[in-house]
């Protein structure tokens, strides 16, 4: 039970970054270029964690085939779910400007955006919980990647929600709910995978990794590029190498 609670606590920490980012966006006017830069940096950090902490670990533990199948499955499932949510008004849920629709412009878009935020956050949390299964403690690089990427994600999305006329109750209700769901998902990730075979753990980890990479390409990187433009790749590369250094130091 102690390990389950620890997994939940790490998930809550990652989810708390979304709430912090949302609070900054709600109370402070952050320049769009700064949001884009932090978004690009967070994307690079998360890509590095995917490569060196998740996919590589999954392949080492469960083999290449379960990893590849799981990774591609996660990418496809996320793509289909994201396409469905986009039809209901959640396409631009991470955009910081005026791309998000108002409720009167697209009925039900508020609920779709909330579900989309949940879809984006759950895979990361499951990975955090599953990373404790080896008995060596949570991966510092994965925690750092989730927290650093969630901060600009919450900031950018909340800024867009505010400009779309969403209330403070809605904005903080969404991100507070996602933080709670992140804690539950991390705890369940540890609890449900604790007795699973290495191949199953590898496949589930890879599913989450595939979903996360697809999310980055579909939502975070476009927001970063819209403002940072030619600097996007360089900033993401800096984030990537910083996470790589953290991973190597932790190993």
mmCIF file of C-alpha atoms in Angstrom:
data_model
loop_
_atom_site.group_PDB
_atom_site.id
_atom_site.type_symbol
_atom_site.label_atom_id
_atom_site.label_comp_id
_atom_site.label_asym_id
_atom_site.label_seq_id
_atom_site.Cartn_x
_atom_site.Cartn_y
_atom_site.Cartn_z
ATOM 1 C CA UNK A 1 0.000 0.000 0.000
ATOM 2 C CA UNK A 2 2.900 2.356 0.706
ATOM 3 C CA UNK A 3 4.137 1.994 -2.859
ATOM 4 C CA UNK A 4 0.633 2.629 -4.244
ATOM 5 C CA UNK A 5 0.406 5.857 -2.240
ATOM 6 C CA UNK A 6 3.885 6.856 -3.383
ATOM 7 C CA UNK A 7 2.880 6.295 -7.003
ATOM 8 C CA UNK A 8 -0.226 8.418 -6.463
ATOM 9 C CA UNK A 9 1.861 11.169 -4.892
ATOM 10 C CA UNK A 10 4.200 11.299 -7.898
ATOM 11 C CA UNK A 11 1.199 11.426 -10.210
ATOM 12 C CA UNK A 12 -0.263 14.270 -8.164
ATOM 13 C CA UNK A 13 3.039 16.149 -8.394
ATOM 14 C CA UNK A 14 2.988 15.903 -12.165
ATOM 15 C CA UNK A 15 -0.660 16.995 -12.253
ATOM 16 C CA UNK A 16 0.060 19.896 -9.887
ATOM 17 C CA UNK A 17 2.242 21.451 -12.581
ATOM 18 C CA UNK A 18 -0.886 21.832 -14.730
ATOM 19 C CA UNK A 19 -2.644 23.721 -11.933
ATOM 20 C CA UNK A 20 0.393 25.945 -11.354
ATOM 21 C CA UNK A 21 0.616 26.736 -15.054
ATOM 22 C CA UNK A 22 -3.101 27.511 -15.183
ATOM 23 C CA UNK A 23 -2.802 29.833 -12.170
ATOM 24 C CA UNK A 24 0.074 31.718 -13.786
ATOM 25 C CA UNK A 25 -1.941 32.150 -16.984
ATOM 26 C CA UNK A 26 -5.028 33.310 -15.102
ATOM 27 C CA UNK A 27 -3.351 35.898 -12.870
ATOM 28 C CA UNK A 28 -0.284 36.966 -14.869
ATOM 29 C CA UNK A 29 -0.070 38.181 -18.446
ATOM 30 C CA UNK A 30 2.642 35.968 -19.916
ATOM 31 C CA UNK A 31 3.896 36.929 -23.412
ATOM 32 C CA UNK A 32 2.931 34.385 -26.033
ATOM 33 C CA UNK A 33 6.560 34.048 -27.120
ATOM 34 C CA UNK A 34 7.550 33.001 -23.604
ATOM 35 C CA UNK A 35 4.757 30.422 -23.504
ATOM 36 C CA UNK A 36 5.910 29.052 -26.859
ATOM 37 C CA UNK A 37 9.525 28.846 -25.730
ATOM 38 C CA UNK A 38 8.673 26.963 -22.560
ATOM 39 C CA UNK A 39 6.344 24.706 -24.550
ATOM 40 C CA UNK A 40 9.154 23.861 -26.982
ATOM 41 C CA UNK A 41 11.559 23.187 -24.118
ATOM 42 C CA UNK A 42 9.016 20.933 -22.396
ATOM 43 C CA UNK A 43 8.430 19.040 -25.627
ATOM 44 C CA UNK A 44 12.145 18.340 -25.982
ATOM 45 C CA UNK A 45 12.355 17.169 -22.377
ATOM 46 C CA UNK A 46 9.441 14.789 -22.817
ATOM 47 C CA UNK A 47 10.774 13.382 -26.104
ATOM 48 C CA UNK A 48 14.086 12.644 -24.394
ATOM 49 C CA UNK A 49 12.349 10.846 -21.538
ATOM 50 C CA UNK A 50 10.334 8.810 -24.034
ATOM 51 C CA UNK A 51 13.464 7.698 -25.857
ATOM 52 C CA UNK A 52 15.819 6.981 -22.970
ATOM 53 C CA UNK A 53 13.496 6.118 -20.078
ATOM 54 C CA UNK A 54 10.322 4.603 -21.508
ATOM 55 C CA UNK A 55 10.818 2.949 -24.891
ATOM 56 C CA UNK A 56 14.344 1.747 -24.169
ATOM 57 C CA UNK A 57 13.310 0.406 -20.755
ATOM 58 C CA UNK A 58 10.252 -1.302 -22.239
ATOM 59 C CA UNK A 59 12.399 -2.996 -24.894
ATOM 60 C CA UNK A 60 14.978 -4.105 -22.331
ATOM 61 C CA UNK A 61 12.327 -5.569 -20.007
ATOM 62 C CA UNK A 62 9.781 -7.069 -22.390
ATOM 63 C CA UNK A 63 11.432 -7.262 -25.786
ATOM 64 C CA UNK A 64 11.228 -5.335 -29.030
ATOM 65 C CA UNK A 65 7.993 -6.835 -30.394
ATOM 66 C CA UNK A 66 5.712 -5.961 -27.427
ATOM 67 C CA UNK A 67 7.316 -2.518 -27.324
ATOM 68 C CA UNK A 68 6.790 -1.775 -31.006
ATOM 69 C CA UNK A 69 3.224 -3.125 -31.021
ATOM 70 C CA UNK A 70 2.356 -1.217 -27.859
ATOM 71 C CA UNK A 71 3.937 2.015 -29.066
ATOM 72 C CA UNK A 72 2.106 2.020 -32.387
ATOM 73 C CA UNK A 73 -1.157 1.004 -30.688
ATOM 74 C CA UNK A 74 -0.888 3.928 -28.297
ATOM 75 C CA UNK A 75 -0.241 6.309 -31.174
ATOM 76 C CA UNK A 76 -3.240 5.053 -33.152
ATOM 77 C CA UNK A 77 -5.622 5.073 -30.171
ATOM 78 C CA UNK A 78 -4.601 8.615 -29.234
ATOM 79 C CA UNK A 79 -4.949 9.795 -32.839
ATOM 80 C CA UNK A 80 -8.486 8.384 -33.122
ATOM 81 C CA UNK A 81 -9.583 9.740 -29.744
ATOM 82 C CA UNK A 82 -8.077 13.132 -30.505
ATOM 83 C CA UNK A 83 -9.811 13.259 -33.896
ATOM 84 C CA UNK A 84 -13.147 12.503 -32.233
ATOM 85 C CA UNK A 85 -12.650 15.217 -29.625
ATOM 86 C CA UNK A 86 -11.576 17.691 -32.326
ATOM 87 C CA UNK A 87 -14.986 17.303 -33.970
ATOM 88 C CA UNK A 88 -16.572 18.434 -30.699
ATOM 89 C CA UNK A 89 -14.473 21.564 -30.272
ATOM 90 C CA UNK A 90 -11.302 20.374 -28.511
ATOM 91 C CA UNK A 91 -8.873 20.652 -31.444
ATOM 92 C CA UNK A 92 -7.123 23.741 -30.071
ATOM 93 C CA UNK A 93 -7.303 22.909 -26.360
ATOM 94 C CA UNK A 94 -3.606 23.703 -25.806
ATOM 95 C CA UNK A 95 -3.589 26.941 -27.776
ATOM 96 C CA UNK A 96 -2.954 30.124 -25.792
ATOM 97 C CA UNK A 97 -4.527 32.660 -28.144
ATOM 98 C CA UNK A 98 -8.119 32.831 -29.421
ATOM 99 C CA UNK A 99 -8.272 29.513 -31.264
ATOM 100 C CA UNK A 100 -10.432 27.772 -28.663
ATOM 101 C CA UNK A 101 -14.173 28.156 -29.374
ATOM 102 C CA UNK A 102 -16.603 29.769 -26.980
ATOM 103 C CA UNK A 103 -19.408 27.590 -25.696
ATOM 104 C CA UNK A 104 -21.962 29.572 -27.695
ATOM 105 C CA UNK A 105 -19.885 29.053 -30.841
ATOM 106 C CA UNK A 106 -19.568 25.292 -30.355
ATOM 107 C CA UNK A 107 -21.964 23.716 -27.884
ATOM 108 C CA UNK A 108 -20.292 21.026 -25.803
ATOM 109 C CA UNK A 109 -16.777 22.274 -26.504
ATOM 110 C CA UNK A 110 -16.160 22.883 -22.802
ATOM 111 C CA UNK A 111 -16.782 19.235 -21.963
ATOM 112 C CA UNK A 112 -14.724 18.089 -24.966
ATOM 113 C CA UNK A 113 -11.763 20.246 -23.900
ATOM 114 C CA UNK A 114 -11.955 18.819 -20.378
ATOM 115 C CA UNK A 115 -11.993 15.250 -21.710
ATOM 116 C CA UNK A 116 -9.136 16.102 -24.056
ATOM 117 C CA UNK A 117 -7.065 17.399 -21.148
ATOM 118 C CA UNK A 118 -7.726 14.128 -19.348
ATOM 119 C CA UNK A 119 -6.698 12.167 -22.446
ATOM 120 C CA UNK A 120 -3.426 14.100 -22.575
ATOM 121 C CA UNK A 121 -2.583 13.630 -18.904
ATOM 122 C CA UNK A 122 -3.440 10.005 -18.117
ATOM 123 C CA UNK A 123 -0.676 8.245 -20.156
ATOM 124 C CA UNK A 124 2.034 10.266 -18.418
ATOM 125 C CA UNK A 125 0.622 9.386 -15.004
ATOM 126 C CA UNK A 126 0.383 5.669 -15.769
ATOM 127 C CA UNK A 127 4.052 5.761 -16.769
ATOM 128 C CA UNK A 128 4.990 7.440 -13.483
ATOM 129 C CA UNK A 129 3.243 4.718 -11.498
ATOM 130 C CA UNK A 130 4.687 1.908 -13.587
ATOM 131 C CA UNK A 131 8.221 3.292 -13.210
ATOM 132 C CA UNK A 132 8.153 2.235 -9.544
ATOM 133 C CA UNK A 133 7.661 -1.423 -10.390
ATOM 134 C CA UNK A 134 11.367 -2.193 -10.620
ATOM 135 C CA UNK A 135 11.806 -1.429 -6.938
ATOM 136 C CA UNK A 136 14.475 1.194 -7.550
ATOM 137 C CA UNK A 137 12.266 4.223 -7.045
ATOM 138 C CA UNK A 138 10.662 6.557 -9.526
ATOM 139 C CA UNK A 139 12.705 7.780 -12.479
ATOM 140 C CA UNK A 140 13.963 11.308 -11.826
ATOM 141 C CA UNK A 141 14.107 12.015 -15.544
ATOM 142 C CA UNK A 142 10.484 10.960 -16.096
ATOM 143 C CA UNK A 143 9.224 13.036 -13.152
ATOM 144 C CA UNK A 144 11.184 16.065 -14.376
ATOM 145 C CA UNK A 145 9.916 15.574 -17.920
ATOM 146 C CA UNK A 146 6.270 15.298 -16.877
ATOM 147 C CA UNK A 147 6.461 18.290 -14.528
ATOM 148 C CA UNK A 148 8.373 20.540 -16.945
ATOM 149 C CA UNK A 149 6.086 19.682 -19.872
ATOM 150 C CA UNK A 150 2.877 20.006 -17.834
ATOM 151 C CA UNK A 151 3.710 23.520 -16.631
ATOM 152 C CA UNK A 152 3.554 25.220 -20.063
ATOM 153 C CA UNK A 153 0.734 22.882 -21.103
ATOM 154 C CA UNK A 154 -1.471 24.149 -18.274
ATOM 155 C CA UNK A 155 -0.324 27.712 -18.866
ATOM 156 C CA UNK A 156 -1.028 27.752 -22.590
ATOM 157 C CA UNK A 157 -4.335 25.909 -22.410
ATOM 158 C CA UNK A 158 -5.644 27.991 -19.513
ATOM 159 C CA UNK A 159 -4.716 31.202 -21.332
ATOM 160 C CA UNK A 160 -6.751 30.018 -24.306
ATOM 161 C CA UNK A 161 -9.652 29.026 -22.058
ATOM 162 C CA UNK A 162 -9.671 32.484 -20.465
ATOM 163 C CA UNK A 163 -9.704 34.215 -23.852
ATOM 164 C CA UNK A 164 -12.573 31.940 -24.914
ATOM 165 C CA UNK A 165 -14.635 33.276 -21.998
ATOM 166 C CA UNK A 166 -14.364 30.231 -19.718
ATOM 167 C CA UNK A 167 -14.904 30.964 -16.033
ATOM 168 C CA UNK A 168 -12.313 30.544 -13.290
ATOM 169 C CA UNK A 169 -14.478 27.759 -11.855
ATOM 170 C CA UNK A 170 -14.275 25.901 -15.160
ATOM 171 C CA UNK A 171 -10.527 26.436 -15.672
ATOM 172 C CA UNK A 172 -9.427 25.439 -12.180
ATOM 173 C CA UNK A 173 -12.067 22.741 -11.996
ATOM 174 C CA UNK A 174 -10.628 21.139 -15.133
ATOM 175 C CA UNK A 175 -6.991 21.296 -14.037
ATOM 176 C CA UNK A 176 -7.720 20.406 -10.435
ATOM 177 C CA UNK A 177 -9.684 17.405 -11.680
ATOM 178 C CA UNK A 178 -6.842 16.405 -14.008
ATOM 179 C CA UNK A 179 -4.353 16.629 -11.134
ATOM 180 C CA UNK A 180 -6.562 14.318 -9.066
ATOM 181 C CA UNK A 181 -7.022 11.959 -12.023
ATOM 182 C CA UNK A 182 -3.240 11.938 -12.515
ATOM 183 C CA UNK A 183 -2.757 10.744 -8.946
ATOM 184 C CA UNK A 184 -5.362 7.999 -9.376
ATOM 185 C CA UNK A 185 -3.927 6.925 -12.759
ATOM 186 C CA UNK A 186 -0.395 6.679 -11.336
ATOM 187 C CA UNK A 187 -1.612 4.620 -8.373
ATOM 188 C CA UNK A 188 -3.596 2.321 -10.672
ATOM 189 C CA UNK A 189 -0.622 2.025 -13.012
ATOM 190 C CA UNK A 190 1.430 0.632 -10.148
ATOM 191 C CA UNK A 191 -1.359 -1.471 -8.622
ATOM 192 C CA UNK A 192 -2.650 -3.123 -11.795
ATOM 193 C CA UNK A 193 0.737 -3.770 -13.370
ATOM 194 C CA UNK A 194 2.424 -5.044 -10.218
ATOM 195 C CA UNK A 195 1.693 -8.688 -10.970
ATOM 196 C CA UNK A 196 1.831 -8.428 -14.764
ATOM 197 C CA UNK A 197 4.444 -10.158 -16.890
ATOM 198 C CA UNK A 198 7.420 -8.168 -18.189
ATOM 199 C CA UNK A 199 5.949 -8.322 -21.705
ATOM 200 C CA UNK A 200 2.652 -6.793 -20.531
ATOM 201 C CA UNK A 201 4.424 -4.061 -18.551
ATOM 202 C CA UNK A 202 6.578 -3.284 -21.580
ATOM 203 C CA UNK A 203 3.560 -3.141 -23.873
ATOM 204 C CA UNK A 204 1.571 -0.838 -21.533
ATOM 205 C CA UNK A 205 4.557 1.451 -21.050
ATOM 206 C CA UNK A 206 5.025 1.586 -24.809
ATOM 207 C CA UNK A 207 1.304 2.309 -25.353
ATOM 208 C CA UNK A 208 1.626 5.321 -23.046
ATOM 209 C CA UNK A 209 4.829 6.418 -24.789
ATOM 210 C CA UNK A 210 3.202 6.226 -28.218
ATOM 211 C CA UNK A 211 0.237 8.249 -27.005
ATOM 212 C CA UNK A 212 2.506 10.887 -25.438
ATOM 213 C CA UNK A 213 4.615 11.328 -28.583
ATOM 214 C CA UNK A 214 1.499 11.642 -30.732
ATOM 215 C CA UNK A 215 0.101 14.206 -28.280
ATOM 216 C CA UNK A 216 3.308 16.238 -28.527
ATOM 217 C CA UNK A 217 3.220 16.273 -32.313
ATOM 218 C CA UNK A 218 -0.499 17.065 -32.492
ATOM 219 C CA UNK A 219 -0.871 19.675 -29.758
ATOM 220 C CA UNK A 220 2.238 21.018 -28.002
ATOM 221 C CA UNK A 221 4.707 21.436 -30.854
ATOM 222 C CA UNK A 222 2.232 23.309 -33.133
ATOM 223 C CA UNK A 223 1.544 25.806 -30.322
ATOM 224 C CA UNK A 224 5.278 26.275 -29.768
ATOM 225 C CA UNK A 225 6.050 26.727 -33.477
ATOM 226 C CA UNK A 226 3.287 29.285 -33.996
ATOM 227 C CA UNK A 227 5.172 31.794 -31.854
ATOM 228 C CA UNK A 228 8.776 30.591 -31.527
ATOM 229 C CA UNK A 229 9.086 29.734 -35.238
ATOM 230 C CA UNK A 230 12.700 29.003 -36.228
ATOM 231 C CA UNK A 231 13.811 28.853 -32.589
ATOM 232 C CA UNK A 232 11.414 25.998 -31.814
ATOM 233 C CA UNK A 233 13.780 23.224 -32.880
ATOM 234 C CA UNK A 234 16.755 24.705 -31.037
ATOM 235 C CA UNK A 235 14.807 25.204 -27.802
ATOM 236 C CA UNK A 236 13.408 21.668 -28.028
ATOM 237 C CA UNK A 237 16.948 20.359 -28.584
ATOM 238 C CA UNK A 238 18.111 22.137 -25.426
ATOM 239 C CA UNK A 239 15.244 20.549 -23.505
ATOM 240 C CA UNK A 240 16.137 17.148 -24.962
ATOM 241 C CA UNK A 241 19.789 17.319 -23.939
ATOM 242 C CA UNK A 242 18.941 18.654 -20.468
ATOM 243 C CA UNK A 243 16.638 15.666 -19.851
ATOM 244 C CA UNK A 244 19.303 13.331 -21.249
ATOM 245 C CA UNK A 245 21.835 14.756 -18.786
ATOM 246 C CA UNK A 246 19.378 14.266 -15.905
ATOM 247 C CA UNK A 247 18.771 10.684 -17.047
ATOM 248 C CA UNK A 248 22.488 9.908 -17.179
ATOM 249 C CA UNK A 249 23.120 11.540 -13.810
ATOM 250 C CA UNK A 250 20.297 9.539 -12.270
ATOM 251 C CA UNK A 251 21.612 6.307 -13.754
#
